[in-house]
Coordinates of C-alpha atoms in Angstrom, one line a residue:
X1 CA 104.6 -10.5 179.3
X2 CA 102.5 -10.7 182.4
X3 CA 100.7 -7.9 183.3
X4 CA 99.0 -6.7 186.4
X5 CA 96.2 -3.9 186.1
X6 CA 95.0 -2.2 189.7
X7 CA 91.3 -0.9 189.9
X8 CA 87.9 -2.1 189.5
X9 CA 86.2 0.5 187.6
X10 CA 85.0 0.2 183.7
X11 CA 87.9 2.5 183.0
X12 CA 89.8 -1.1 184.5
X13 CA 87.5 -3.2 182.6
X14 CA 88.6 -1.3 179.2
X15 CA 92.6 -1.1 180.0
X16 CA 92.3 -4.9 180.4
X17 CA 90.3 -5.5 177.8
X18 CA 92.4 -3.4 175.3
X19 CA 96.0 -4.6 176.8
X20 CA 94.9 -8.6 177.0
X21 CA 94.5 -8.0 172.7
X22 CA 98.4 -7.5 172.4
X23 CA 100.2 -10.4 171.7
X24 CA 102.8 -9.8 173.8
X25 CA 100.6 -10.5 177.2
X26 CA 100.5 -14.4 178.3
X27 CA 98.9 -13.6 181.6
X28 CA 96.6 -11.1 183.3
X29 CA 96.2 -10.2 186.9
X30 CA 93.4 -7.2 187.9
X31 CA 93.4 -6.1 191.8
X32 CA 90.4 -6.1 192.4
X33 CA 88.5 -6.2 188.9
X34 CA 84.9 -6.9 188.8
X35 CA 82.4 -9.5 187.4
X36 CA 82.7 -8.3 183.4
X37 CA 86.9 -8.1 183.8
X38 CA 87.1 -12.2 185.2
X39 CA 85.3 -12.9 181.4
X40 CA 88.5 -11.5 179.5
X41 CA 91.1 -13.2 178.3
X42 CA 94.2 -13.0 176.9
X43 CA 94.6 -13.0 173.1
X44 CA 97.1 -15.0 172.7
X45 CA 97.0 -17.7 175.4
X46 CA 93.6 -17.3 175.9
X47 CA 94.4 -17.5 179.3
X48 CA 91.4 -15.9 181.6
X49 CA 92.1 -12.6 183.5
X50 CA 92.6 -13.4 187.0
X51 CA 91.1 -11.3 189.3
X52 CA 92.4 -10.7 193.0
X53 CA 90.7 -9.9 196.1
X54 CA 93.2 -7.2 196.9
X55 CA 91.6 -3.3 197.1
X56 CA 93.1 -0.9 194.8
X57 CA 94.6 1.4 197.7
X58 CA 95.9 -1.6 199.9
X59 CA 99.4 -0.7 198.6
X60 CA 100.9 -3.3 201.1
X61 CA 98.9 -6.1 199.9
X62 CA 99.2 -5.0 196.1
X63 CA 103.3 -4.8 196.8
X64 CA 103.3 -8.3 198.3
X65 CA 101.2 -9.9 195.5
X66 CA 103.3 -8.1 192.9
X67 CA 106.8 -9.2 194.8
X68 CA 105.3 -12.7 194.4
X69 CA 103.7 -12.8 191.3
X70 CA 106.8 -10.3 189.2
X71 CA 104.7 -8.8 186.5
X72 CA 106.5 -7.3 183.6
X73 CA 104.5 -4.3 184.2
X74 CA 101.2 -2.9 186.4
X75 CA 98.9 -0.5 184.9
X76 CA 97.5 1.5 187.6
X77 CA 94.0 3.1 186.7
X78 CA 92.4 5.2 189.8
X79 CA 93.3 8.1 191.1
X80 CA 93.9 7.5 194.9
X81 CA 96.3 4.5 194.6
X82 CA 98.5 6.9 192.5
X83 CA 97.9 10.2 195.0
X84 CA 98.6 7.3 197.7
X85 CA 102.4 6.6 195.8
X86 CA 101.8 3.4 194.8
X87 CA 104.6 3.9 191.9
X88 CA 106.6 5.4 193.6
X89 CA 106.5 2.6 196.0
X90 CA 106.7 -0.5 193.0
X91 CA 109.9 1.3 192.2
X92 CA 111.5 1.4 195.0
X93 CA 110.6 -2.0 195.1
X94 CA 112.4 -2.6 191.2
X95 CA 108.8 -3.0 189.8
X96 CA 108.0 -1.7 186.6
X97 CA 104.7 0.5 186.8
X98 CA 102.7 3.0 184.3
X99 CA 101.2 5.9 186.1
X100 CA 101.9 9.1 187.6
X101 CA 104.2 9.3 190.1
X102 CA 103.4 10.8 193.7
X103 CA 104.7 14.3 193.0
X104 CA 102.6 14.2 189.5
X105 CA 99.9 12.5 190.9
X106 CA 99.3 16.1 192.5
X107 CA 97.6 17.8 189.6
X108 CA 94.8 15.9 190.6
X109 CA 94.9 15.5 194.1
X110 CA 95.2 18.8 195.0
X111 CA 93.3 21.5 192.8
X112 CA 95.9 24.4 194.7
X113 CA 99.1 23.1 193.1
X114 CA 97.4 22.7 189.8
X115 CA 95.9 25.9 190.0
X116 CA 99.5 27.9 191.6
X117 CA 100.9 25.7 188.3
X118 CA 98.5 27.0 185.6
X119 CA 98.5 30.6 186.7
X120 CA 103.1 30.3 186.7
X121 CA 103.8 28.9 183.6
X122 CA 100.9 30.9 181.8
X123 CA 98.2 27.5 181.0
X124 CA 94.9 29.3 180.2
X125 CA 92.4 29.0 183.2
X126 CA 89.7 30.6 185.1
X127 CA 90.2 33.4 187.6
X128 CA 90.5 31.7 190.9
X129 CA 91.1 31.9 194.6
X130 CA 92.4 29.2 196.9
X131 CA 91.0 29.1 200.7
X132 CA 91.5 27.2 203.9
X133 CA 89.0 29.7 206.1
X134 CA 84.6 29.9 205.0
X135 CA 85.0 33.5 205.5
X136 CA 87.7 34.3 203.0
X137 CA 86.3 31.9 200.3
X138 CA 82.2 33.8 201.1
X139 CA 84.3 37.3 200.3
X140 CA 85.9 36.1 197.2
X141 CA 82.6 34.3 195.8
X142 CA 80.7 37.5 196.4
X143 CA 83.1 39.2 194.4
X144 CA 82.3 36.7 191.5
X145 CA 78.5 37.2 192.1
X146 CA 78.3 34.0 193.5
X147 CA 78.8 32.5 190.0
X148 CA 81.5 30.1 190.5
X149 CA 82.5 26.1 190.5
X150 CA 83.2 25.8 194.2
X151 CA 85.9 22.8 194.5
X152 CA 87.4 20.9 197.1
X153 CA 91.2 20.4 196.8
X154 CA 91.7 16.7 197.1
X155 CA 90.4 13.7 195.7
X156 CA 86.6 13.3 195.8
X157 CA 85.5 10.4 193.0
X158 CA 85.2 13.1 190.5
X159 CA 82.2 14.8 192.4
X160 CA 84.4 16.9 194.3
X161 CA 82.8 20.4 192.5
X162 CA 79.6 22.4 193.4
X163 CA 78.6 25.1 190.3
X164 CA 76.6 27.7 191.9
X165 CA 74.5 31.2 189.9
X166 CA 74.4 33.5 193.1
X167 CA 76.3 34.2 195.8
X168 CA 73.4 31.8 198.4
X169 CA 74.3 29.1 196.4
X170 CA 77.8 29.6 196.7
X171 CA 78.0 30.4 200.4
X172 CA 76.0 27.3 200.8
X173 CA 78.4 25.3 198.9
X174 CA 81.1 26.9 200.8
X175 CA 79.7 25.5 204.0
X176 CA 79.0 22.1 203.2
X177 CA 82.5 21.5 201.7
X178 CA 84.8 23.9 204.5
X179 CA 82.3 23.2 207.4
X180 CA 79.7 20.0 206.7
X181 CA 82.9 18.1 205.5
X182 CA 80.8 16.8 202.7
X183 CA 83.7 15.4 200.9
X184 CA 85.7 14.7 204.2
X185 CA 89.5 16.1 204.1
X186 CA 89.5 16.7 200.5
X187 CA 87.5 19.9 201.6
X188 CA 89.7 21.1 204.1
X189 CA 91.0 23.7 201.7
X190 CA 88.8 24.6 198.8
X191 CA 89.8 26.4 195.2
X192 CA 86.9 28.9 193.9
X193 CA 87.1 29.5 190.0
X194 CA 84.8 32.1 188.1
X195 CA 81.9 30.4 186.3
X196 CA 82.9 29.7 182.6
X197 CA 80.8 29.4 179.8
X198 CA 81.2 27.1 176.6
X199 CA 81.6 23.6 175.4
X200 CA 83.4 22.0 178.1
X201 CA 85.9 18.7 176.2
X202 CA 88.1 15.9 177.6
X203 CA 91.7 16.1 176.3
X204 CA 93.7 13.2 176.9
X205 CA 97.5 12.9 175.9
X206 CA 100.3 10.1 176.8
X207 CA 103.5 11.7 178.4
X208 CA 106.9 10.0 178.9
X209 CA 108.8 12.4 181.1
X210 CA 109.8 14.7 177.7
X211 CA 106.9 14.4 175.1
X212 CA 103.2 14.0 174.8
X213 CA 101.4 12.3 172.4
X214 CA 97.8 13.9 171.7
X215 CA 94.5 11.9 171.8
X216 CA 91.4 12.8 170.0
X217 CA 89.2 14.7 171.4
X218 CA 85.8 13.1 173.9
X219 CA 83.2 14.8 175.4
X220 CA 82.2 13.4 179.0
X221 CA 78.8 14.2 180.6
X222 CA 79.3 14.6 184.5
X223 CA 75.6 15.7 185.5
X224 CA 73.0 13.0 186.4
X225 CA 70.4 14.1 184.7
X226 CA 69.2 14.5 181.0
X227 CA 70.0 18.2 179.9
X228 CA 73.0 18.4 182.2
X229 CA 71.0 18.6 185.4
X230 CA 71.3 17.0 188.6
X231 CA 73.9 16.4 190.3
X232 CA 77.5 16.1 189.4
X233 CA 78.8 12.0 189.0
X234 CA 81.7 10.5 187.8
X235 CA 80.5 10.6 184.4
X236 CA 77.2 9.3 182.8
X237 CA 78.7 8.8 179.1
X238 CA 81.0 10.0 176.7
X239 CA 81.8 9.9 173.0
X240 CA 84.5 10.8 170.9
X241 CA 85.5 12.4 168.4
X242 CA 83.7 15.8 169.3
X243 CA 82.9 18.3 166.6
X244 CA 83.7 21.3 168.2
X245 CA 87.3 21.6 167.0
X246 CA 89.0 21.0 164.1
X247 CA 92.6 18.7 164.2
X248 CA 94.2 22.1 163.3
X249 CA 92.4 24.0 166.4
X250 CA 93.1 20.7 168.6
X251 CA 96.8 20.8 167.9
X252 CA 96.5 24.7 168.4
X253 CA 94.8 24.4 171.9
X254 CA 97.2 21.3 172.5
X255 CA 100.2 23.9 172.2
X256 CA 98.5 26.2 174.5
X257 CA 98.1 23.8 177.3
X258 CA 100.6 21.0 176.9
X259 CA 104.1 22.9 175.8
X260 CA 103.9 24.9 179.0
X261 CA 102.4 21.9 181.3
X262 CA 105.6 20.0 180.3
X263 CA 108.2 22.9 180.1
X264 CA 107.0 23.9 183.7
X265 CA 107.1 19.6 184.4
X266 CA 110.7 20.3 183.7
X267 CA 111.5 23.2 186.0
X268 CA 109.6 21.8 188.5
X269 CA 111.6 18.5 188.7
X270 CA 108.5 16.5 187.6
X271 CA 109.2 13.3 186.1
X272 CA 105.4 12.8 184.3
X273 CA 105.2 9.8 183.2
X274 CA 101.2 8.6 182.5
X275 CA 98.0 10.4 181.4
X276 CA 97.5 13.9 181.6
X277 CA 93.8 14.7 181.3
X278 CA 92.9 18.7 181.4
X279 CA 89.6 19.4 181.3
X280 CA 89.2 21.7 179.1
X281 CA 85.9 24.6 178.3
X282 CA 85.9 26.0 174.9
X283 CA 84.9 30.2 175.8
X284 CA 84.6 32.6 173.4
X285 CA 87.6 34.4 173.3
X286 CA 89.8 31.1 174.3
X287 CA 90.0 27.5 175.8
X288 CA 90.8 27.5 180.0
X289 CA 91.9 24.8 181.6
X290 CA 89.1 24.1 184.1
X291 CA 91.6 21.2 185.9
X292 CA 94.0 18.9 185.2
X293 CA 93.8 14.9 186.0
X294 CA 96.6 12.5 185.9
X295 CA 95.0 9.6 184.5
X296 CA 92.9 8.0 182.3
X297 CA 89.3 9.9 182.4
X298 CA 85.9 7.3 183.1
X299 CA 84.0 6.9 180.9
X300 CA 86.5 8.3 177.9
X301 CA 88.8 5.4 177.9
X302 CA 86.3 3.4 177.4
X303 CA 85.6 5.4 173.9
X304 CA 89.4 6.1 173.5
X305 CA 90.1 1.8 173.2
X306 CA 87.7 1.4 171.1
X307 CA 88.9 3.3 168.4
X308 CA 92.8 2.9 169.1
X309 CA 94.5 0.6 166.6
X310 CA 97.8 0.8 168.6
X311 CA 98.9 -2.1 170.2
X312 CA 98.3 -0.8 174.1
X313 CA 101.2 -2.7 175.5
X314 CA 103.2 -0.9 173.4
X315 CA 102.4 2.3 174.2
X316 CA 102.5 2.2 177.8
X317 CA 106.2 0.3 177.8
X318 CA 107.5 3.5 175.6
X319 CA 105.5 6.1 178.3
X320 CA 107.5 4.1 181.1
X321 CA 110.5 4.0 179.4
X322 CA 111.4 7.5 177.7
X323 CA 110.8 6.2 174.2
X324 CA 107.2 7.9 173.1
X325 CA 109.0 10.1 171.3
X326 CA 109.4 7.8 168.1
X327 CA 105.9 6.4 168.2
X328 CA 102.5 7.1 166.2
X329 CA 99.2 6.9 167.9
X330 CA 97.2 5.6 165.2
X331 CA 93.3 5.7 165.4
X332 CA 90.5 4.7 163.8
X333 CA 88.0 6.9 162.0
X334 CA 85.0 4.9 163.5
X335 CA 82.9 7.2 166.5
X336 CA 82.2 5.8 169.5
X337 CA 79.9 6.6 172.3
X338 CA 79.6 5.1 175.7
X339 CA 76.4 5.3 178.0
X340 CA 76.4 4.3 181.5
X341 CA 73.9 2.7 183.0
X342 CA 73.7 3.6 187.1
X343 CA 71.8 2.2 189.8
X344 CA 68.7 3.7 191.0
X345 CA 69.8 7.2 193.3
X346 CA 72.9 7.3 192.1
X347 CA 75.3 9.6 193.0
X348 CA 73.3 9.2 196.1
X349 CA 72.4 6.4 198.1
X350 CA 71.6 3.2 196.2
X351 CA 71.3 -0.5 196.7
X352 CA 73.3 -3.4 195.8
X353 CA 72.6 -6.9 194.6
X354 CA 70.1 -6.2 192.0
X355 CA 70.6 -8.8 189.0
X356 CA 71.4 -8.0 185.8
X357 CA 69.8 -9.4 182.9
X358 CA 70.4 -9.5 179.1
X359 CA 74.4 -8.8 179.3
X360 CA 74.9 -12.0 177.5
X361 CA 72.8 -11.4 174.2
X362 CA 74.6 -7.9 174.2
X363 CA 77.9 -10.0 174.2
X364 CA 77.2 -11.6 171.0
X365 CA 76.4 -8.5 169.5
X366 CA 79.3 -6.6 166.3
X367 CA 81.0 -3.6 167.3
X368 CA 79.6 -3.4 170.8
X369 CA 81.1 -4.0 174.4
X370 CA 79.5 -3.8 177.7
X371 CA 82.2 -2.5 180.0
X372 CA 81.3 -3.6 183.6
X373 CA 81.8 -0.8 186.9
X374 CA 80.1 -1.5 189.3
X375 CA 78.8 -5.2 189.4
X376 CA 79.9 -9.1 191.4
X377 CA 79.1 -12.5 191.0
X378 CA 76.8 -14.0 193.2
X379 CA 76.4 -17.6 192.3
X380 CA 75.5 -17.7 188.5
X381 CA 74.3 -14.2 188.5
X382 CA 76.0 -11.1 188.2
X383 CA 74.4 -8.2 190.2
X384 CA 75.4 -4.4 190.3
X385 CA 77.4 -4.0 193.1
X386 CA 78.3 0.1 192.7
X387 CA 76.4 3.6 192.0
X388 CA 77.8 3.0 187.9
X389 CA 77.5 -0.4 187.1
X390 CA 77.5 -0.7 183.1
X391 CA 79.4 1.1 180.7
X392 CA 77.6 0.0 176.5
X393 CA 79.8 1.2 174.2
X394 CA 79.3 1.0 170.5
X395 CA 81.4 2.5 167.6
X396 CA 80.1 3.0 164.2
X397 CA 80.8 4.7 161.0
X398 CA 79.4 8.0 162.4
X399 CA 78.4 9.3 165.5
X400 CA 74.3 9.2 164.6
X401 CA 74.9 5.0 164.2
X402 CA 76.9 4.7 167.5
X403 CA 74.5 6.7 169.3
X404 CA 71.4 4.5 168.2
X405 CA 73.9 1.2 168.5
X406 CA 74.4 2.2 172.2
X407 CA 70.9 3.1 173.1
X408 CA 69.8 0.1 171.2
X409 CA 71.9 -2.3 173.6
X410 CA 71.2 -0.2 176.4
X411 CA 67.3 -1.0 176.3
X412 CA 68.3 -4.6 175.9
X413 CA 69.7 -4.7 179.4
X414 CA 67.7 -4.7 182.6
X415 CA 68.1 -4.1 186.4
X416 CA 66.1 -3.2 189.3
X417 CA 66.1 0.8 189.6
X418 CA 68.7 0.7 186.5
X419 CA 69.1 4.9 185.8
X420 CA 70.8 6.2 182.5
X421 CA 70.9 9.6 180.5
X422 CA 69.0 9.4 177.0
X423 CA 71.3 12.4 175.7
X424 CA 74.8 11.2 175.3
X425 CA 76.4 12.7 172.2
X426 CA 73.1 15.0 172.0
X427 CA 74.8 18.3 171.6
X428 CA 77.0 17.0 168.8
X429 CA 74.4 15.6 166.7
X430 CA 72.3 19.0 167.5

């Protein structure tokens, strides 16, 4: 099979890595990939992954290289290109593509429909209001005491929420959304939930149109900052399995969530075939749904390949095809834990170009993978080239031994300004 994979993330770098290990691939394309994706290689050929200088939402230019090149399937990672309808658009073109579709591609990019969704087919979630006007949404956070996760509706690289603990904070947050544009049309409308408290987890589950198929659970860490401060990011690490429930309460809160998302799927006339990603914070008297996503989360896929034992391929050709049903995700009962290693201001301003040293000794190293975001080549060098850049993953026979595996890489590697949280798994290990 030849496959094509579309982003350039180290939620990219990890599809390819895991899908070029089937033996059904003979070649690999990634639009546009980065510097740590062009040093994969297909495991059966061992035929180098070919990266293409075509951006991830140029959905002409990824049509025209996939009309030319026919792969046998494209994996589609980010969430714009799928908001965007980039499947929708490969089939109409007779391409074979895993993702959501544009109408599913919704419970992402906008935070209303997910929200109208939860609250009709009865999905746990927060008590929320949806606004277009600042003074509507001021009234309504007042009325939570100004404690509430202020959110814009579309699509905002996963820093699209502001949590505020009084009602200045939240009229502040209103304003830089609804009238600073802060996160440019995504906050033309905004959703307002109450403030939750608990241990917020990442489920993850692989849908087919009729069934889903459950991951394990992961833990992501969105803030910046040690102690979950700072701002919010994309994600600063993640690890899996989490302690917090039990594969009795996980199937439990699985039926709670995902036997309604798909029955409403149905009703709806959505065809979901992809990931389905809630978000999900553990209360006391029940799990809520704080959002949904509709693909793979980043950094938890890069923790989710390393422990699956499936072959990949295989998996996502029964999610396109309707045939999920009669497969077993099988995983193994190694932890893993990811830390990512950002540049210097990140999610602020940052600079570029900075090389990056000690990624080959970290190469050679057992049960350990340096997933690359946000880096280039320039010349021999590779340099960082985004606000993540690095994403060292280690698994080991417990979470304690992947923790100090990680760190233990993650000291090895150096850049200029190079900024990383020394708490990743922290709160499971107590």
């Amino acid at each position: 099979m030849k496959l094509l994979v579309i982003g350039s993330g180290g939620r990219e770098h990890a599809l390819v890595w895991k899908l070029a290990q089937s033996p059904h691939v003979t070649r690999m394309w990634c639009a546009p990939g980065n510097a740590g994706i062009q040093q994969e290689q297909t495991e059966k050929t061992k035929r180098p992954v070919e990266c293409v200088n075509v951006g991830a939402e140029d959905l002409p230019g990824l049509l025209a290289f996939a009309q030319e090149k026919k792969p046998d399937l494209t994996v589609v990672g980010p969430d714009n290109p799928l908001a965007l309808g980039i499947v929708d658009l490969f089939q109409r073109n007779g391409l074979r593509v895993w993702g959501a579709n544009r109408k599913a591609a919704q419970f992402e990019s906008s935070k209303a429909f997910s929200q109208r969704f939860m609250e009709k087919y009865g999905i746990p979630t927060a008590r929320s209001g949806t606004f277009s006007e600042p003074a509507a949404a001021r009234k309504f956070a007042a009325s939570l005491g100004g404690r509430c996760a202020v959110k814009a509706d579309g699509l905002a690289l996963g820093k699209g929420v502001l949590l505020t603990t009084n009602l200045a904070e939240a009229e502040k947050a209103i304003d830089e959304i609804m009238v600073g544009k802060v996160f440019g049309a995504a906050g033309t409308k905004i959703v307002i939930q109450e403030f939750l408290e608990g241990m917020e987890i990442s489920l993850h589950a692989l849908c087919d149109g009729k069934v889903a198929k459950l991951f394990p659970t992961a833990q992501d860490h969105k803030r910046a900052l040690d102690n979950n401060e700072g701002l919010n990011t994309g994600g600063m690490g993640a690890y899996s399995p989490t302690p917090f429930l039990t594969d009795a309460q996980l199937v439990d809160v699985a039926k709670m969530i995902l036997d309604p998302f798909l029955r409403g799927c149905t009703e709806e006339g959505i065809d979901f075939r992809g990931i389905i990603y809630p978000g999900v914070m553990l209360t006391k008297d029940e799990p809520k749904v704080l959002e949904f996503n509709a693909r793979f989360g980043d950094p938890e896929t890069q923790v989710y390949l390393t422990r699956l034992e499936n072959d990949f391929v295989e998996l996502l050709d029964a999610s396109v095809n309707g045939t999920l049903g009669t497969m077993e995700l099988k995983w193994s009962p190694l932890a893993s834990v990811c830390v990512v290693m950002a540049s210097g201001g990140y999610p602020g301003s940052y600079a570029k170009g900075k090389p990056i040293h000690g990624l080959d000794g970290a190469a050679r190293l057992p049960n350990v993978k340096v997933f690359h975001a946000g880096t280039a080549r320039a010349g021999e060098q590779i340099v960082t080239s985004g606000g993540r850049v690095l994403g060292v993953t280690a698994w080991a026979k417990d979470l304690q031994a992947a923790q100090s595996a990680a760190y233990a890489v993650v000291e090895r590697i150096k850049f200029e300004g190079a900024h990383f949280r020394r708490d990743i798994a922290a709160k499971a290990l107590g």
